XYZ file of C-alpha atoms in Angstrom:
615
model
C -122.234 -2.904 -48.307
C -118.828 -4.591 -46.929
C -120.096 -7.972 -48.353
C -120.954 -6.291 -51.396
C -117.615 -4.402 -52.030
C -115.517 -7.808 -51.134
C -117.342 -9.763 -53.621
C -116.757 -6.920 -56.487
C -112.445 -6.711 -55.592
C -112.847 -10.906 -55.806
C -114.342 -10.190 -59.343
C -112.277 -7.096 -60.286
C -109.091 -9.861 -59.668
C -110.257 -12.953 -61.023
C -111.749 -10.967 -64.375
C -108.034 -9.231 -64.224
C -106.437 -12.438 -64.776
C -108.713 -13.471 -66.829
C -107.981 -10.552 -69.595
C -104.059 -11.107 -69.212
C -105.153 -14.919 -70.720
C -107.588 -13.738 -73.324
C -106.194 -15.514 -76.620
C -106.800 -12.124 -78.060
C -103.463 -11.482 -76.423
C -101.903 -14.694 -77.413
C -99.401 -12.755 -79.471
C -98.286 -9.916 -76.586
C -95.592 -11.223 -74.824
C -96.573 -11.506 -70.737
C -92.929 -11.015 -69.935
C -91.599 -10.249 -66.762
C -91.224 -6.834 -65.086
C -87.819 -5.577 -65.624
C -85.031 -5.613 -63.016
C -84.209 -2.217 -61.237
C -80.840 -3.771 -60.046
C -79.747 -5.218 -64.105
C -80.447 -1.466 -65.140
C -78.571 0.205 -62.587
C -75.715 -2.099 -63.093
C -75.660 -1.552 -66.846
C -75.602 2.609 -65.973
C -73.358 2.570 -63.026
C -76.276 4.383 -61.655
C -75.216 4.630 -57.594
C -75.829 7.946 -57.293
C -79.056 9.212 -56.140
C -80.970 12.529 -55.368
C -84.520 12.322 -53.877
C -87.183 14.622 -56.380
C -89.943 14.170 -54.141
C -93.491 14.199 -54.839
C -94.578 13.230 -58.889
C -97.220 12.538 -60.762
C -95.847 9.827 -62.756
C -97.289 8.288 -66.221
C -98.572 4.113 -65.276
C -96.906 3.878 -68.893
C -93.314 4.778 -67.503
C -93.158 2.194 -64.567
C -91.616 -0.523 -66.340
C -90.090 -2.497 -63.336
C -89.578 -3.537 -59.584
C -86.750 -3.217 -57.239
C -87.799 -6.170 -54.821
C -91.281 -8.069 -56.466
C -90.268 -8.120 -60.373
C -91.185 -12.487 -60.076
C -94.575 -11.533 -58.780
C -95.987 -10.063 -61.548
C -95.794 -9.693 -65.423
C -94.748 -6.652 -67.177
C -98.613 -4.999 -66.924
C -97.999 -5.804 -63.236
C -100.718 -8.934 -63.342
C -100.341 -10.731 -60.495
C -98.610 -14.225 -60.842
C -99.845 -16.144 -58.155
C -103.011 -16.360 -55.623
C -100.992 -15.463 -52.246
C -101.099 -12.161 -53.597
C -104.917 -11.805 -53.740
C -105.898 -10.961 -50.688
C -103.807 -7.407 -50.343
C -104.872 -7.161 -53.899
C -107.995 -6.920 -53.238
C -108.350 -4.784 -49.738
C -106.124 -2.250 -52.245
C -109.002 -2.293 -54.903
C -111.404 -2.059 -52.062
C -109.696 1.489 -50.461
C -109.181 2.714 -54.203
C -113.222 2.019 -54.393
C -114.179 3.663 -51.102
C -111.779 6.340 -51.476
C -109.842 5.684 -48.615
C -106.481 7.194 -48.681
C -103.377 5.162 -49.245
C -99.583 5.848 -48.705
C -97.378 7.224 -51.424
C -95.882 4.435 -54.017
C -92.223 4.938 -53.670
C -90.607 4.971 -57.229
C -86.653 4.858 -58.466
C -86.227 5.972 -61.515
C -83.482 5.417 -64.369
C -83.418 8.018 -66.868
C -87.218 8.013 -68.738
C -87.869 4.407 -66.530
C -89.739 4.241 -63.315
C -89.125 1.031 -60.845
C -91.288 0.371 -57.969
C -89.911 0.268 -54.660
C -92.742 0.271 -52.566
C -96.223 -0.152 -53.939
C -96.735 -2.919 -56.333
C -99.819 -3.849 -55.371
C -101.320 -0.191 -55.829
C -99.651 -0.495 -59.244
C -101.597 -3.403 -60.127
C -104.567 -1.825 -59.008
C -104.469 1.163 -60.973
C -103.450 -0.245 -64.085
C -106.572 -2.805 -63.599
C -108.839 0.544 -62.760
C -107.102 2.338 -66.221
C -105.111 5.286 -64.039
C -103.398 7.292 -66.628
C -101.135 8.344 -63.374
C -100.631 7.961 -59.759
C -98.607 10.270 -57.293
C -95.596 9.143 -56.003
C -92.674 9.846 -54.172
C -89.656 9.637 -56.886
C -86.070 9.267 -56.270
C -83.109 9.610 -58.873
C -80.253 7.407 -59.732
C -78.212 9.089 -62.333
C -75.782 6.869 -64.831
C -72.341 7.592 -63.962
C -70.938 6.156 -67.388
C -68.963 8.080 -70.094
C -71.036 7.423 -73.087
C -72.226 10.456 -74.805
C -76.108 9.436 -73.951
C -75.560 9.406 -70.384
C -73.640 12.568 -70.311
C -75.923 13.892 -71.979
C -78.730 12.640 -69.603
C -76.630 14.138 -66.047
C -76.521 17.117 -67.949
C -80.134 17.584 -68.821
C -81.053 16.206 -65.295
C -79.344 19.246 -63.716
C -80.748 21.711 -66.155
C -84.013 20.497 -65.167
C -83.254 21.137 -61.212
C -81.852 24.557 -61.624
C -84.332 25.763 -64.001
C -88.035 23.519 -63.684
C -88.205 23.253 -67.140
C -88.944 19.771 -68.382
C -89.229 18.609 -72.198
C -85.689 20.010 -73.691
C -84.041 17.536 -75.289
C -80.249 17.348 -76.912
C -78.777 15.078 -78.676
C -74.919 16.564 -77.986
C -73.138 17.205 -75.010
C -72.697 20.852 -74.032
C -75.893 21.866 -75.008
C -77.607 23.240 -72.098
C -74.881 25.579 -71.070
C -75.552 27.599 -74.077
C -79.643 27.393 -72.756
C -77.816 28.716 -69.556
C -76.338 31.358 -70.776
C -79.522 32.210 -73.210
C -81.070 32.312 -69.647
C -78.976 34.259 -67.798
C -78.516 36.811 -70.481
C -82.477 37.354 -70.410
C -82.503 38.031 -66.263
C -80.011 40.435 -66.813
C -81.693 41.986 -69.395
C -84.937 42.134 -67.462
C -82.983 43.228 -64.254
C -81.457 45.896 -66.277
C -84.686 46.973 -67.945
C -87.293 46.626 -65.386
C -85.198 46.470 -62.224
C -86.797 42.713 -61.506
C -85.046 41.437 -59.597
C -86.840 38.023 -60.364
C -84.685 34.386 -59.608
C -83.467 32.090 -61.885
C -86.174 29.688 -61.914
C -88.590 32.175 -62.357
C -86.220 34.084 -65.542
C -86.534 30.232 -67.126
C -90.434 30.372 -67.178
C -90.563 33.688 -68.478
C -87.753 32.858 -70.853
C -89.344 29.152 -72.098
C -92.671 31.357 -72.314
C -92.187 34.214 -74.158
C -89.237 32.739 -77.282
C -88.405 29.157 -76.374
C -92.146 28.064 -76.990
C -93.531 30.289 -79.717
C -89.739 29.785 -81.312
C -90.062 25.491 -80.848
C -93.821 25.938 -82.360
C -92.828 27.636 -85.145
C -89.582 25.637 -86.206
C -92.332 22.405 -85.907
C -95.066 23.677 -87.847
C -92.626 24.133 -90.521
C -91.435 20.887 -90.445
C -87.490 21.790 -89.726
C -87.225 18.195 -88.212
C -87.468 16.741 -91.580
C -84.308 18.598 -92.527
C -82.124 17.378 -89.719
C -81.159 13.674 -89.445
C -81.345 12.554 -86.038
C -81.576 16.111 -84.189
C -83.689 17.207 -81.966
C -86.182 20.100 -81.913
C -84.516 21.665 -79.359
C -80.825 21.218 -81.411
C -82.532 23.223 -83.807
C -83.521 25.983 -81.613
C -79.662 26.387 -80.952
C -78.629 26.125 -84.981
C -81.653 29.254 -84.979
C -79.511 31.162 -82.601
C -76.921 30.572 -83.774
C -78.256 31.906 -86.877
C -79.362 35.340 -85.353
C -76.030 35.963 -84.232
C -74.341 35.539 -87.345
C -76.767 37.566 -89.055
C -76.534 40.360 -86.593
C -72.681 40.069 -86.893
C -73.618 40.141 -90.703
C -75.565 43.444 -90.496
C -73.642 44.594 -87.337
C -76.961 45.547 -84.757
C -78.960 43.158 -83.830
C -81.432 41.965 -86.146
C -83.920 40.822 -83.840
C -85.922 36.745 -83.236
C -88.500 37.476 -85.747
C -86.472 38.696 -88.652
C -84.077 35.745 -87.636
C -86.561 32.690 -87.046
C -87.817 33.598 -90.562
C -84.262 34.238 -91.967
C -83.289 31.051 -91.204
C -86.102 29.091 -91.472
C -85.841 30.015 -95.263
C -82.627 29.393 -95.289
C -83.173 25.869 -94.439
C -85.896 25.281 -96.591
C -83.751 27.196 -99.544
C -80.975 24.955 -99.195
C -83.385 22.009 -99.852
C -85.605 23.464 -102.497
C -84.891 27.205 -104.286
C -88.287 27.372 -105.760
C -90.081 30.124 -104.395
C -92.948 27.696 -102.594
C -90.287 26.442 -99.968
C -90.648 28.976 -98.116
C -91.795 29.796 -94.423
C -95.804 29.488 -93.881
C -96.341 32.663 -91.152
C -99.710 33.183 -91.312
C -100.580 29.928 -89.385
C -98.317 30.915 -86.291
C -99.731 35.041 -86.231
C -99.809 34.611 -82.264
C -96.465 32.998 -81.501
C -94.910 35.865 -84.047
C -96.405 38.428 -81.329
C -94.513 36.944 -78.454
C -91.141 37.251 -80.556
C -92.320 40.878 -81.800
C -92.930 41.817 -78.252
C -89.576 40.807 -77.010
C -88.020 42.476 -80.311
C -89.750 45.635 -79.616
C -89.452 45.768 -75.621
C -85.184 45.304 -76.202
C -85.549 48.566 -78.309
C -87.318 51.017 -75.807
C -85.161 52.703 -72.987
C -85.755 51.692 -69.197
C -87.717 54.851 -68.692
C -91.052 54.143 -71.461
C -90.524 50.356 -70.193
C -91.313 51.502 -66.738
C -93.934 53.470 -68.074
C -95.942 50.922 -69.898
C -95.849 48.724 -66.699
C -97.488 51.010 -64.523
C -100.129 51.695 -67.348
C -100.470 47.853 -67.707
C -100.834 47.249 -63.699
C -103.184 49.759 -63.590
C -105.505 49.265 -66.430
C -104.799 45.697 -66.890
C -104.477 46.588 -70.776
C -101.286 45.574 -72.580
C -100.377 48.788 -74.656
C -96.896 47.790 -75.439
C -97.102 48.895 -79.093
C -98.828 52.098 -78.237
C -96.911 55.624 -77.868
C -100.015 57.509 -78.762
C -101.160 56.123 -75.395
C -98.774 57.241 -73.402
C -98.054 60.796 -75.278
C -101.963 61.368 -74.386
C -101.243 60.472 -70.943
C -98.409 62.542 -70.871
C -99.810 65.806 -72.544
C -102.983 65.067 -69.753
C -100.821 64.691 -67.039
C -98.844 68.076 -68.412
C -102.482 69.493 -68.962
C -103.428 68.949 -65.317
C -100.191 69.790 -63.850
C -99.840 66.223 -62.149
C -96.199 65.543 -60.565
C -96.556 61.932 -60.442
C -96.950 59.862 -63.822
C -98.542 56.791 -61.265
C -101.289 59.127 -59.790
C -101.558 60.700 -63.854
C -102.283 57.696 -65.114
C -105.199 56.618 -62.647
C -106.882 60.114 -62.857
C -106.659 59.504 -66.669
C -107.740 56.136 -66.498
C -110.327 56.967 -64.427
C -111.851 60.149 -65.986
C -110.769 59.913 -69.727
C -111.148 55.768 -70.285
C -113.869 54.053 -67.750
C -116.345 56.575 -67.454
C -116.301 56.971 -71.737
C -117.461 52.836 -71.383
C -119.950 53.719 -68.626
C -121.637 56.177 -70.385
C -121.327 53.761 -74.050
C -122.501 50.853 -72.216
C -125.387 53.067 -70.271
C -126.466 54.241 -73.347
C -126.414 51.198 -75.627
C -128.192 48.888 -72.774
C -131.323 51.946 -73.232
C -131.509 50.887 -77.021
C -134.159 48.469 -78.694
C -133.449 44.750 -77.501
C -132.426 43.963 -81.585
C -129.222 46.379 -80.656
C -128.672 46.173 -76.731
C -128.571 42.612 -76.971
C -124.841 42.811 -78.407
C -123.723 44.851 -75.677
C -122.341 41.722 -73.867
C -120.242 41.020 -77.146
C -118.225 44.480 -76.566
C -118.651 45.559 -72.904
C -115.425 43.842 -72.085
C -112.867 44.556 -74.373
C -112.032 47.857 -73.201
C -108.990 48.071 -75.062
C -110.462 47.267 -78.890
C -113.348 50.288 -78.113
C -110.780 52.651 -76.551
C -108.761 52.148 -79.737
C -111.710 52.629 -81.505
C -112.947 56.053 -79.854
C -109.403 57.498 -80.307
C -109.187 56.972 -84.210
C -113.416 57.713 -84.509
C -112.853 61.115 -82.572
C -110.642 62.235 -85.654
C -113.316 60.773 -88.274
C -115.825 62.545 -86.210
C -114.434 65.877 -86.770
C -113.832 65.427 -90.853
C -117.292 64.206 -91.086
C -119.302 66.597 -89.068
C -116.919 69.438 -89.743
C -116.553 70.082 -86.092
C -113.738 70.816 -83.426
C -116.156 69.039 -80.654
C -118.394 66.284 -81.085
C -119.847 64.013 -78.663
C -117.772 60.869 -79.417
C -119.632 58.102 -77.436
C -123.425 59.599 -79.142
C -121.628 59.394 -82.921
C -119.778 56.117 -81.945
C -122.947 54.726 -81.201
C -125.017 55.725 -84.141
C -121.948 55.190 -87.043
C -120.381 52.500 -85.975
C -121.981 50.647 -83.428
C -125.280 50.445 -84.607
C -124.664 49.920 -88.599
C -122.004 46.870 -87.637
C -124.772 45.364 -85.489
C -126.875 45.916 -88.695
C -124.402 44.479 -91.063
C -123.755 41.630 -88.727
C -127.358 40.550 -88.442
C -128.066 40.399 -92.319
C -124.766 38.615 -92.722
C -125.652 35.179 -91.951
C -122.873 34.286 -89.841
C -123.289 31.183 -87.957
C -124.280 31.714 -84.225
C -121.472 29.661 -82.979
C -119.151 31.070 -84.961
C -120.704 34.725 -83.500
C -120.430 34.003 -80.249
C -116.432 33.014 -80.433
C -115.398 35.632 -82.796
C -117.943 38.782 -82.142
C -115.362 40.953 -81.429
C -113.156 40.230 -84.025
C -115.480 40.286 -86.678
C -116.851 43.939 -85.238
C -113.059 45.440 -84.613
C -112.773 43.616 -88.517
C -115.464 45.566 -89.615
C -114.095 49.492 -88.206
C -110.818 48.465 -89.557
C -111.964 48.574 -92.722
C -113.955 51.108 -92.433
C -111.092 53.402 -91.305
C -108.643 52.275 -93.764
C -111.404 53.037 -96.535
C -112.616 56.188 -94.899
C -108.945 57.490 -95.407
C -109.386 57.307 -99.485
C -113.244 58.133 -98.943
C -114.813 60.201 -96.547
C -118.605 59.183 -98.032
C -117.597 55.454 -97.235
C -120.552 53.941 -94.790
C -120.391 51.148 -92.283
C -122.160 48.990 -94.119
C -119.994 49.312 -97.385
C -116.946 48.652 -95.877
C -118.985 45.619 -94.167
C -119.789 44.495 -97.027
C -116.240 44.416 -98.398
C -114.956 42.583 -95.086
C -117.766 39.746 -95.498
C -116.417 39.431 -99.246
C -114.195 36.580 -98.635
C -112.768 37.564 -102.507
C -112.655 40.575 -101.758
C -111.543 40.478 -98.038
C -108.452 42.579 -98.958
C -107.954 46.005 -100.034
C -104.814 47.883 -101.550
C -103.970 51.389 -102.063
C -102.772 51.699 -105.397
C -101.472 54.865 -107.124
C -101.447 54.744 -111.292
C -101.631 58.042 -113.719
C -105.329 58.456 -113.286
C -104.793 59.077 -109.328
C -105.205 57.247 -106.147
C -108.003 54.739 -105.616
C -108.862 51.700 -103.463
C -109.627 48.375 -104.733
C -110.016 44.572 -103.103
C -107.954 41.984 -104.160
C -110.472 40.241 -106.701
C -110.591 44.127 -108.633
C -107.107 44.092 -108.200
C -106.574 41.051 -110.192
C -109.027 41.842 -113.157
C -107.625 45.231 -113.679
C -104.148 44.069 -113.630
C -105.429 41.253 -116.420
C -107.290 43.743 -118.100
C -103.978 46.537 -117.951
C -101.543 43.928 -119.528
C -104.389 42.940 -122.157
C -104.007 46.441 -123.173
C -100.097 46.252 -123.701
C -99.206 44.875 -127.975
C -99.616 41.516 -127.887
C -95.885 40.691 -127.574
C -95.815 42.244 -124.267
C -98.802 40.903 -123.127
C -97.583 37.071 -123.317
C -94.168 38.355 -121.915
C -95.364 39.707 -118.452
C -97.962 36.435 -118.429
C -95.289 34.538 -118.723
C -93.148 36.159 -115.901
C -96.375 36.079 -113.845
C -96.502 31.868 -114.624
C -93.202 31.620 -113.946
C -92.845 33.831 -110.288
C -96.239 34.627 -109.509
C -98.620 37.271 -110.290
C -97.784 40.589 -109.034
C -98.321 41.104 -105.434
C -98.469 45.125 -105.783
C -100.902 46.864 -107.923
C -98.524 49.490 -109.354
C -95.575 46.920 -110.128
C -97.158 46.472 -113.912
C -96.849 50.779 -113.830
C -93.084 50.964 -112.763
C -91.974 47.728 -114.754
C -93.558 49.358 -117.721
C -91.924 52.481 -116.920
C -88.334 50.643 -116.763
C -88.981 48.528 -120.151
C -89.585 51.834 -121.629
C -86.268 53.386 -120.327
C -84.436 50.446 -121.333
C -85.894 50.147 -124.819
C -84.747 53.192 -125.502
C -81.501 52.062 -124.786
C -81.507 48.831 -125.347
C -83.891 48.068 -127.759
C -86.991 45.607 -127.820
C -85.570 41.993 -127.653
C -82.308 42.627 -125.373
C -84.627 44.588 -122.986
C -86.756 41.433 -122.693
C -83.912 39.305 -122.543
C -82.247 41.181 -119.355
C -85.860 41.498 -118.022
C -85.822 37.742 -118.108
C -81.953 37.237 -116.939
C -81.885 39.685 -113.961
C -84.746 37.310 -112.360
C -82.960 34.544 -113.130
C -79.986 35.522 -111.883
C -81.901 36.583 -108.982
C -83.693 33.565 -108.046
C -80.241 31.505 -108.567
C -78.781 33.233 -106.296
C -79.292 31.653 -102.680
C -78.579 34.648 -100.532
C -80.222 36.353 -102.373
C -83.868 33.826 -102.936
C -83.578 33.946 -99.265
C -83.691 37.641 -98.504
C -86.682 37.892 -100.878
C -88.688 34.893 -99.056
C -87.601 36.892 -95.439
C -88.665 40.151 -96.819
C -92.132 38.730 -98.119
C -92.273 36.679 -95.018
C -92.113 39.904 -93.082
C -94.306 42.153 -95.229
C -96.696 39.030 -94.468
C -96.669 39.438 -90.996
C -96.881 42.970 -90.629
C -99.361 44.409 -93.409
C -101.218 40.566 -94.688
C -99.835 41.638 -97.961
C -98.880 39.268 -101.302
C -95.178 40.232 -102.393
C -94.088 38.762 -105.486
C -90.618 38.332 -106.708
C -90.743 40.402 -109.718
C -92.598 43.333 -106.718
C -89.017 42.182 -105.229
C -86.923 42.751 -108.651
C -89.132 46.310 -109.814
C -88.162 46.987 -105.924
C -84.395 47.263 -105.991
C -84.696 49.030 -109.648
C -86.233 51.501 -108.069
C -83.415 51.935 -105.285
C -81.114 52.182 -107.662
C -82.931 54.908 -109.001
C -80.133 57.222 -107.696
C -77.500 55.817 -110.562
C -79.722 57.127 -113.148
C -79.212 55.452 -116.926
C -75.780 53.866 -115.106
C -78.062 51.500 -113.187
C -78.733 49.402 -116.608
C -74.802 48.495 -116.744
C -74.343 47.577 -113.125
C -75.545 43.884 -112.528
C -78.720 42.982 -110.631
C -76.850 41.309 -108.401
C -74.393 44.047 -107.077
C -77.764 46.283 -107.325
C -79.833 43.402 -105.168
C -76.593 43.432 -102.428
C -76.403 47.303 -102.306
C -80.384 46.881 -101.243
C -79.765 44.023 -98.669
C -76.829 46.243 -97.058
C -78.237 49.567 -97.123
C-alpha cells in the first residue's frame, strides 16, 4: 500500500506539470505568483489584525510572501527540489492524515501565502474549491477614496459579521450603523430583547436588508445606476422612505416605500405604464417587509402576546387577532389569571386534540382517502385556520348552533378535495411539493364562493381553482345585483357590455382599453358610464369624450402622479392578486370627488388626483 501510494503522488506531480505545458494552454500566460511585499508597499498596508480561522476560496490566493519564484501563478511547481514535500503532501491529503493550518495574509479581496505553499499546490492539483486557513489582515493605510472605503467596510464587517455589503462612497456604513442600531432599540423597546449588536445585524440583514437587496435586483435597479452598487441603492431606497414619510408625515412603511420608489426609478426612465415594479415574483420577500411593517404598528403588550403564542405552539400568528381574541374570551371563559398558562390549556384542549381526533378519524377511512393524511397532518396552522372559518359555514349550512366540526370537516371538505384532486391529473411530483397548497387553494375558494353562494360544493369551486383561465374570481356589483364570476367571464361580459353601448361608444372605451389596458374592475365600465352620462348632460357628446380622453392624459403625464398609480396597483397586487387598470385608477378618484357634486367637472383631474393622494 505505501509503495502503491508513493508511486500515485510521483504520477499526480509529473502529470501536474505535464497539464501546466499542454499546448492547449499555450495562450494562458504561466506568470509568476504575485508579490505580497509589491502589494503592501503600493497600499501602505503595515497594519495588521489577526481574523483567525477561514475558509478561504483557492481562487482568491493569488500570491506568496516568501516562495512567489517557486511556482507559477496556479502554484505549479517550478523546479524538481520541490518534489519530494510535494508529494508526501499529496500522500497525507490521500490518506487523510491531518495537516497544519496554511497561514494566509490577505490584502483587501487578495490572499498571499505565508506558510503553506506546498498544500496550495496540492489542492489546486486535487480541484479544492477551498481550504481552511488561518487569515491575518493588513489594511491599506492610503487616502484614496477605495481604500477608505475598504478600512471602513473592514470594520463594519468586525462589529457586525455581516459580509457581502459593498459601497462605492465613503460614509456609507455609518448610515447601515445607525439603520442597525435604530432596529435593537426598537426590538429592545418592543420585546424587551435585550439581544447584542451582532446578533441585531443578523436579524436586521435577515428580515429587510435581504428580501429589500432581492427585490431591488430582480427588478433590475442596477441597470439604472452607473457604477453603484446594490447596496448604494439600498441607501437611495431609504432614503426614499424617509422623504416620503416626511411627505405624508407618519411613516409610510418598507413595503409601500420599496415599491414607491422602485417605480419611481423605473418612471423616470420610461412613463409607460409597463415600467413598472414586477411583485408577484418576490410574494415571500414582500412578507418579511409586511411583517416588520405590521409588528412596528402593534403596542408592546399584543407583541408580547403573539410571542408566547408562537413559543408555545410553534405557529407564527402574527397577522391573526381573531387568534388571540379567542384565546382571550377562553381564558376570560375559564377564569385563567395567567395569559401563559391560558394559552397552553387552549392550545392543548381547543387546537391539538381537534387534529388528534381529525387525524384518528381520517387514518380509519378507505386507503383511496387515508392515504393523504400525511399531506395535511402537519400543517397545523392551514387546518386550524380552516376549522375556524368551516365552524361558521357549518352552522349556515346545517342550520345549527352546534355541529360536530371535525365529522363535517371531514366529509365537506376533506373528502371532496381529495376527490377533486385525484380526477385532476396533477402530476405526482408536482403533488407531493405543493399538496397543501393546492388543498388550502381549493377551501379558499370555496369560502370566498360560499360567501355569494351557500349551494356552492367542493368540487365546483375545485373546479374553478384547476381552471387556469378561470383561476380568478371577482365580486362584481351591476344593476341586476351581486354575482361572482372568474376572470375569463369577466372579460367576455365586459366585451359583450361595451358591444351593447351605440357604436360610437363602443370604439371609444376599446380604444381607451388599447391605449391603458382593459379594465381591471368589473364595475369600472358601470361607473364610467354613469359619469359620461352626467357629463353629457352637461357637457355634451364630443367635449365629454374629449375630457374623458384629456384627464388620462394629463394623468399619465404627470410623473407623481403615473407613479402613485403603479404603487397603488403594485399594492392592490400584493394584497388581493387583483388587475388595476389606470382608467379603474381615473373612475377611482371621480368617485372621491363625489362629495363636490356637478363642481367636480370644473376642478382639474389633477388637483382632484392630489386631493386623493393626500387624503
Amino acid at each position: 500500500m505505501n509503495g502503491y501510494i508513493k508511486t500515485e503522488a510521483k504520477e499526480a506531480y509529473k502529470k501536474f506539470l505535464k497539464e501546466a505545458k499542454n499546448p492547449l494552454k499555450i495562450f494562458e500566460k504561466r506568470g509568476n505568483l504575485k508579490k505580497f511585499v509589491d502589494r503592501q508597499k503600493e497600499l501602505a498596508a503595515y497594519n495588521s489584525v489577526y481574523l483567525g480561522v477561514k475558509n478561504v476560496e483557492l481562487s482568491k490566493i493569488v500570491g506568496s510572501v516568501q516562495k512567489y519564484m517557486d511556482f507559477d501563478k496556479n502554484f505549479v511547481p517550478k523546479n524538481k527540489i520541490i518534489e519530494t514535500r510535494w508529494c508526501n503532501i499529496y500522500i497525507a491529503y490521500q490518506t487523510n492524515n491531518r495537516l497544519p493550518l496554511v497561514q494566509l495574509y490577505k490584502i483587501k479581496d487578495e490572499y498571499y501565502v505565508y506558510d503553506g505553499n506546498h498544500r496550495i499546490s496540492v489542492a489546486n492539483f486535487l480541484n479544492f474549491k477551498s481550504i481552511e486557513a488561518e487569515v491575518t489582515e493588513f489594511l491599506p493605510s492610503t487616502h484614496k477614496k477605495e481604500d477608505i472605503i475598504y478600512r471602513e467596510k473592514f470594520l463594519f464587517e468586525k462589529e457586525t459579521e455581516l459580509e457581502g455589503i459593498e459601497f462605492s462612497e465613503i460614509h456609507q456604513y455609518r448610515r447601515i450603523h445607525k439603520e442597525i442600531k435604530d432596529f435593537s432599540d426598537y426590538q429592545k423597546e418592543k420585546y424587551d430583547n435585550k439581544i447584542d449588536y451582532k446578533t441585531a445585524a443578523k436579524i436586521w440583514y435577515t428580515e429587510l436588508y435581504k428580501p429589500a437587496i432581492t427585490i431591488l435586483n430582480g427588478n433590475n435597479m442596477l441597470d439604472y445606476f452607473i457604477e453603484r452598487t446594490i447596496s448604494d441603492i439600498f441607501i437611495y431606497f431609504l432614503d426614499h422612505k424617509y422623504y416620503e414619510s416626511e411627505k405624508y408625515m407618519e411613516d409610510v412603511g418598507y413595503t409601500y416605500a420599496l415599491i414607491s420608489f422602485i417605480n419611481h426609478i423605473k418612471t423616470n426612465a420610461d412613463k409607460s405604464l409597463k415600467s413598472r415594479i414586477n411583485v408577484y415574483s418576490y410574494l415571500k420577500e414582500f412578507k418579511y417587509l409586511e411583517d416588520l411593517d405590521m409588528k412596528k404598528s402593534l403596542d408592546k403588550e399584543t407583541l408580547n402576546k403573539l410571542s408566547i403564542l408562537k413559543e408555545i405552539t410553534e405557529i407564527d400568528f402574527l397577522y391573526n387577532f381573531i387568534i388571540l381574541y379567542e384565546i382571550d374570551e377562553y381564558i376570560e371563559r375559564k377564569d385563567i389569571k395567567d395569559f401563559r398558562a391560558g394559552v397552553e390549556k387552549w392550545y392543548k384542549k381547543q387546537f391539538i386534540n381537534k387534529f388528534d381526533e381529525l387525524n384518528k378519524r381520517i387514518s380509519q377511512l378507505p386507503k383511496r382517502y387515508s392515504d393523504y393524511l400525511k399531506y395535511i397532518e402537519n400543517e397545523k396552522e392551514i387546518i386550524f385556520h380552516h376549522f375556524r372559518s368551516f365552524k361558521d359555514i357549518a352552522k349556515k349550512k346545517y342550520k345549527k348552533k352546534k355541529v360536530d366540526i371535525v365529522a363535517n370537516y371531514i366529509l365537506d371538505i376533506f373528502i371532496p378535495i381529495v376527490e377533486s384532486i385525484q380526477i385532476s391529473n396533477v402530476d405526482k411530483n408536482d403533488l407531493n411539493k405543493n399538496y397543501i397548497n393546492i388543498y388550502d387553494g381549493i377551501y379558499e375558494k370555496y369560502t370566498y364562493l360560499f360567501d355569494y353562494n351557500q349551494k356552492i360544493t367542493i368540487y365546483k369551486a375545485a373546479e374553478a381553482y384547476f381552471n387556469s383561465e378561470g383561476a380568478v374570481y371577482f365580486k362584481i356589483n351591476d344593476w341586476f345585483g351581486t354575482k361572482y364570476i372568474n376572470n375569463k367571464k369577466r372579460a367576455e361580459i365586459l366585451l359583450r357590455s361595451i358591444n351593447k353601448l351605440d357604436k360610437e361608444w363602443q370604439e371609444f372605451h376599446i380604444e381607451l382599453m388599447k391605449k391603458y389596458g382593459e379594465f381591471g374592475r368589473f364595475d369600472t365600465l358601470f361607473k364610467l358610464q354613469e359619469l359620461i352620462k352626467i357629463s353629457i348632460e352637461e357637457f355634451g357628446t364630443e367635449e365629454t369624450k374629449n375630457k374623458v380622453k384629456n384627464d388620462l392624459e394629463k394623468l399619465f403625464n404627470q410623473k407623481e402622479i403615473n407613479v402613485f398609480y403603479k404603487t397603488k396597483r403594485g399594492l392592490i397586487e400584493l394584497k388581493q392578486n387583483e388587475n388595476y387598470s389606470f382608467v379603474d385608477f381615473y373612475v377611482d378618484i371621480m368617485e372621491s370627488s363625489k362629495y363636490l357634486g356637478e363642481d367636480k367637472n370644473y376642478v382639474d383631474i389633477i388637483d382632484l388626483a392630489f386631493s386623493v393622494m393626500y387624503n
